[in-house]
């Protein structure tokens, strides 16, 4: 059966999500009160409870919904509006080679080159060395490992998401077959693996991508997930708020892992729901759609840019107090976002074809 195309409202709501979710990813990666300079940890010498709480609440609780949502949407769009066949599968994979593989290779090779050059200059060595092997000392396999993330994260480490997404795309025949024959068993098993944190990032990638595939295969909108929220909005928001505050205050309790995953389960439909009122705000809608076109470039560029800005800030300010740590936390994220958007606008005007290629045509 041929699936129905996305409605205008669904399409708009998905567009509204792109930029806020990428901002969420930036805030996940800015988290932390210490940094590595030439293998030595630098940062606040004492634990700052206020700054820890603020960073944990934003980066470790609210923003952590971003990556599962991206996998959910990716799985949904892979099967939506598609009549499953070998021919369509091949077309999808060829399309992903352009939209995922080419940018993946470009940004990781570029990051590898930047790190190599920066590590070759004494003035910038401490900003790009950390506690890892210098690129000049890499063996052949180390280069492959850095680019493709065979046994580790890729050198542009946020691209682990694209790596996992490409693998899952290749596995879609198996996913389609299993969801046609044993949908509840497959989704239940993947949910348990994710909730118990078995496989860490891999179980998260698999569960939410396959869940999105389920919605696409059975012609169901992923926005059905927000329907219970619309009926019980106030109590759900209260429960969610209390839960993430408790998680941010007590991240070391034994039950944290399960409470954290529960927060994500509640947070995802809440975020989906919030796209509804956003549609009724013309200025906000226009701004988010415009910024959405910069999302992939921001995703690709925010590291190592974010870490460099943060390291420079730590060098200059040498934070010891809550106020300076929180300032660096927000400043590093905001300046990275602004810089990436500005550079994207310059590139799209001066080198439109090149920019389209390195962002997968987005």
Coordinates of C-alpha atoms in Angstrom, one line a residue, residues 70-319:
X70 CA 16.2 13.0 15.4
X71 CA 16.4 9.2 15.1
X72 CA 12.6 8.9 15.5
X73 CA 12.0 11.4 12.7
X74 CA 14.7 9.8 10.5
X75 CA 13.1 6.4 10.8
X76 CA 9.7 7.8 10.1
X77 CA 10.7 9.7 7.0
X78 CA 12.6 6.7 5.6
X79 CA 9.4 4.7 5.3
X80 CA 6.8 7.4 5.0
X81 CA 5.2 7.8 1.6
X82 CA 7.1 4.8 0.3
X83 CA 5.9 1.5 -1.3
X84 CA 8.5 -1.0 0.0
X85 CA 10.5 -2.7 -2.8
X86 CA 14.1 -3.6 -3.6
X87 CA 14.1 -0.8 -6.2
X88 CA 12.9 1.8 -3.7
X89 CA 15.4 0.6 -1.1
X90 CA 18.3 1.0 -3.5
X91 CA 17.0 4.5 -4.4
X92 CA 16.9 5.4 -0.7
X93 CA 20.4 4.1 -0.1
X94 CA 21.8 6.0 -3.1
X95 CA 20.0 9.2 -1.8
X96 CA 21.5 8.6 1.7
X97 CA 25.0 8.4 0.1
X98 CA 24.5 12.0 -1.1
X99 CA 22.8 13.3 2.0
X100 CA 24.7 11.4 4.7
X101 CA 27.9 9.8 3.4
X102 CA 29.4 12.7 1.5
X103 CA 29.0 15.2 4.4
X104 CA 30.2 12.5 6.8
X105 CA 33.4 12.1 4.9
X106 CA 34.0 15.8 4.2
X107 CA 33.6 17.0 7.8
X108 CA 35.6 14.2 9.4
X109 CA 38.5 14.6 6.9
X110 CA 38.3 18.4 7.4
X111 CA 38.4 18.0 11.2
X112 CA 41.3 15.5 10.9
X113 CA 43.2 18.1 8.8
X114 CA 42.4 20.9 11.2
X115 CA 43.6 18.9 14.2
X116 CA 46.8 17.9 12.4
X117 CA 47.6 21.5 11.5
X118 CA 46.7 22.8 15.0
X119 CA 48.8 20.2 16.7
X120 CA 51.7 21.1 14.5
X121 CA 51.8 24.7 15.9
X122 CA 52.9 25.1 19.6
X123 CA 50.6 28.0 20.2
X124 CA 47.5 26.0 19.4
X125 CA 48.7 22.5 20.4
X126 CA 47.0 22.6 23.8
X127 CA 43.6 23.4 22.3
X128 CA 43.6 20.3 20.1
X129 CA 45.6 17.7 21.9
X130 CA 43.6 16.7 25.0
X131 CA 44.9 13.3 26.3
X132 CA 44.8 11.4 23.0
X133 CA 47.5 10.3 20.5
X134 CA 48.7 13.1 18.3
X135 CA 47.6 12.7 14.7
X136 CA 51.2 12.9 13.5
X137 CA 51.8 9.6 15.3
X138 CA 48.7 7.8 13.8
X139 CA 49.1 4.5 12.0
X140 CA 47.0 3.8 8.9
X141 CA 44.2 2.1 10.9
X142 CA 44.1 5.1 13.2
X143 CA 43.2 7.4 10.3
X144 CA 40.4 5.0 9.2
X145 CA 39.2 4.8 12.8
X146 CA 39.2 8.6 13.2
X147 CA 37.3 9.2 10.0
X148 CA 34.8 6.3 10.1
X149 CA 34.6 5.7 13.9
X150 CA 35.2 2.0 13.6
X151 CA 36.1 1.4 17.3
X152 CA 35.4 4.9 18.7
X153 CA 33.6 8.1 17.9
X154 CA 34.7 9.7 14.6
X155 CA 37.1 12.5 15.1
X156 CA 34.2 15.0 14.5
X157 CA 32.5 13.0 17.2
X158 CA 29.0 14.3 16.8
X159 CA 29.0 12.4 13.5
X160 CA 28.5 9.2 15.4
X161 CA 24.8 10.0 14.8
X162 CA 25.3 10.0 11.0
X163 CA 27.4 6.8 11.2
X164 CA 24.6 5.0 13.1
X165 CA 22.0 6.4 10.8
X166 CA 23.8 5.1 7.8
X167 CA 24.1 1.6 9.3
X168 CA 20.4 1.6 10.3
X169 CA 19.4 2.7 6.8
X170 CA 21.3 -0.3 5.4
X171 CA 19.4 -2.5 7.8
X172 CA 16.0 -1.3 6.8
X173 CA 15.0 -4.5 4.9
X174 CA 15.5 -6.4 8.1
X175 CA 13.7 -3.7 10.1
X176 CA 10.8 -3.7 7.6
X177 CA 10.5 -7.5 7.7
X178 CA 10.6 -7.7 11.5
X179 CA 8.0 -4.9 12.0
X180 CA 5.7 -6.6 9.5
X181 CA 5.8 -9.9 11.4
X182 CA 6.6 -9.1 15.0
X183 CA 6.2 -5.4 15.6
X184 CA 5.3 -5.5 19.3
X185 CA 8.1 -8.0 20.1
X186 CA 10.7 -6.1 18.2
X187 CA 9.8 -2.7 19.7
X188 CA 9.4 -4.1 23.2
X189 CA 12.8 -5.8 23.1
X190 CA 14.5 -2.6 21.7
X191 CA 12.8 -0.5 24.4
X192 CA 14.0 -2.8 27.2
X193 CA 17.6 -2.6 25.8
X194 CA 17.4 1.2 25.7
X195 CA 15.7 1.7 29.0
X196 CA 18.2 -0.6 30.8
X197 CA 21.0 1.2 29.0
X198 CA 22.3 -2.0 27.4
X199 CA 24.4 -0.9 24.4
X200 CA 24.2 2.8 25.4
X201 CA 24.1 4.9 22.2
X202 CA 23.5 1.9 19.9
X203 CA 20.3 0.9 21.8
X204 CA 19.1 4.5 21.7
X205 CA 19.7 4.7 17.9
X206 CA 18.0 1.4 17.2
X207 CA 15.0 1.9 19.4
X208 CA 14.0 5.3 18.3
X209 CA 14.8 4.8 14.6
X210 CA 12.8 1.5 14.5
X211 CA 10.0 3.2 16.4
X212 CA 9.9 5.9 13.6
X213 CA 10.0 3.2 11.0
X214 CA 6.9 1.6 12.6
X215 CA 5.0 4.9 12.3
X216 CA 6.1 5.2 8.7
X217 CA 5.3 1.6 7.7
X218 CA 1.8 1.7 9.2
X219 CA 0.9 5.2 7.9
X220 CA 0.7 6.7 11.4
X221 CA 1.9 10.2 12.1
X222 CA 4.6 10.5 14.8
X223 CA 2.6 13.4 16.2
X224 CA 0.1 10.9 17.5
X225 CA 2.6 10.6 20.4
X226 CA 1.6 14.1 21.6
X227 CA -2.2 13.4 21.7
X228 CA -2.2 12.2 25.4
X229 CA -0.2 15.4 26.3
X230 CA -2.8 17.6 24.7
X231 CA -5.5 16.0 26.9
X232 CA -3.5 16.1 30.2
X233 CA -1.1 19.0 29.5
X234 CA -1.0 20.7 32.9
X235 CA -0.4 17.5 35.0
X236 CA 2.1 16.1 32.5
X237 CA 4.1 19.4 32.5
X238 CA 4.1 19.4 36.3
X239 CA 5.3 15.8 36.5
X240 CA 7.9 16.3 33.9
X241 CA 9.2 19.5 35.5
X242 CA 9.5 17.9 39.0
X243 CA 11.1 14.8 37.5
X244 CA 13.9 16.6 35.6
X245 CA 14.6 18.9 38.5
X246 CA 14.9 15.8 40.8
X247 CA 17.2 14.2 38.2
X248 CA 19.4 17.3 37.9
X249 CA 19.6 17.6 41.7
X250 CA 20.4 13.9 42.4
X251 CA 22.2 12.4 39.4
X252 CA 24.2 10.0 41.6
X253 CA 21.2 8.1 43.1
X254 CA 21.0 4.4 41.9
X255 CA 17.6 4.9 40.2
X256 CA 18.8 7.9 38.2
X257 CA 19.2 6.0 34.9
X258 CA 15.6 4.9 35.0
X259 CA 14.3 8.3 36.0
X260 CA 16.4 9.9 33.3
X261 CA 14.9 7.6 30.6
X262 CA 11.4 8.3 32.0
X263 CA 12.1 12.0 31.6
X264 CA 13.0 11.4 27.9
X265 CA 9.8 9.4 27.4
X266 CA 7.8 12.3 28.7
X267 CA 9.9 15.0 27.1
X268 CA 9.6 13.8 23.5
X269 CA 5.8 14.1 23.3
X270 CA 5.9 17.4 25.1
X271 CA 8.4 18.8 22.5
X272 CA 6.2 17.4 19.7
X273 CA 3.2 19.0 21.3
X274 CA 4.9 22.4 21.5
X275 CA 5.0 22.6 17.7
X276 CA 1.3 23.1 17.7
X277 CA 1.1 26.5 19.5
X278 CA 4.3 27.5 17.5
X279 CA 2.3 27.2 14.3
X280 CA -0.1 29.9 15.6
X281 CA 2.8 32.4 16.1
X282 CA 3.7 33.7 12.6
X283 CA 7.0 35.4 13.5
X284 CA 8.3 32.5 15.5
X285 CA 7.3 30.1 12.8
X286 CA 9.0 32.1 10.1
X287 CA 12.2 32.5 12.2
X288 CA 12.4 28.8 13.1
X289 CA 11.8 27.7 9.5
X290 CA 14.5 30.1 8.3
X291 CA 17.0 29.0 10.9
X292 CA 16.1 25.4 10.1
X293 CA 18.0 25.6 6.9
X294 CA 21.2 26.2 8.9
X295 CA 20.7 23.2 11.1
X296 CA 22.9 20.7 9.5
X297 CA 25.8 23.2 9.0
X298 CA 25.5 24.1 12.7
X299 CA 25.5 20.4 13.6
X300 CA 28.6 19.7 11.5
X301 CA 30.5 22.8 12.6
X302 CA 29.7 23.1 16.3
X303 CA 32.6 20.8 17.2
X304 CA 35.4 21.4 17.5
X305 CA 34.3 25.1 17.4
X306 CA 32.4 24.8 20.6
X307 CA 35.4 23.2 22.5
X308 CA 37.8 25.8 21.1
X309 CA 35.6 28.7 22.3
X310 CA 35.2 27.1 25.7
X311 CA 38.9 26.5 26.0
X312 CA 39.7 30.1 25.1
X313 CA 37.2 31.2 27.7
X314 CA 38.7 29.0 30.4
X315 CA 42.2 30.3 29.6
X316 CA 41.1 33.9 29.8
X317 CA 38.7 33.7 32.7
X318 CA 40.0 30.7 34.7
X319 CA 36.6 30.1 36.3

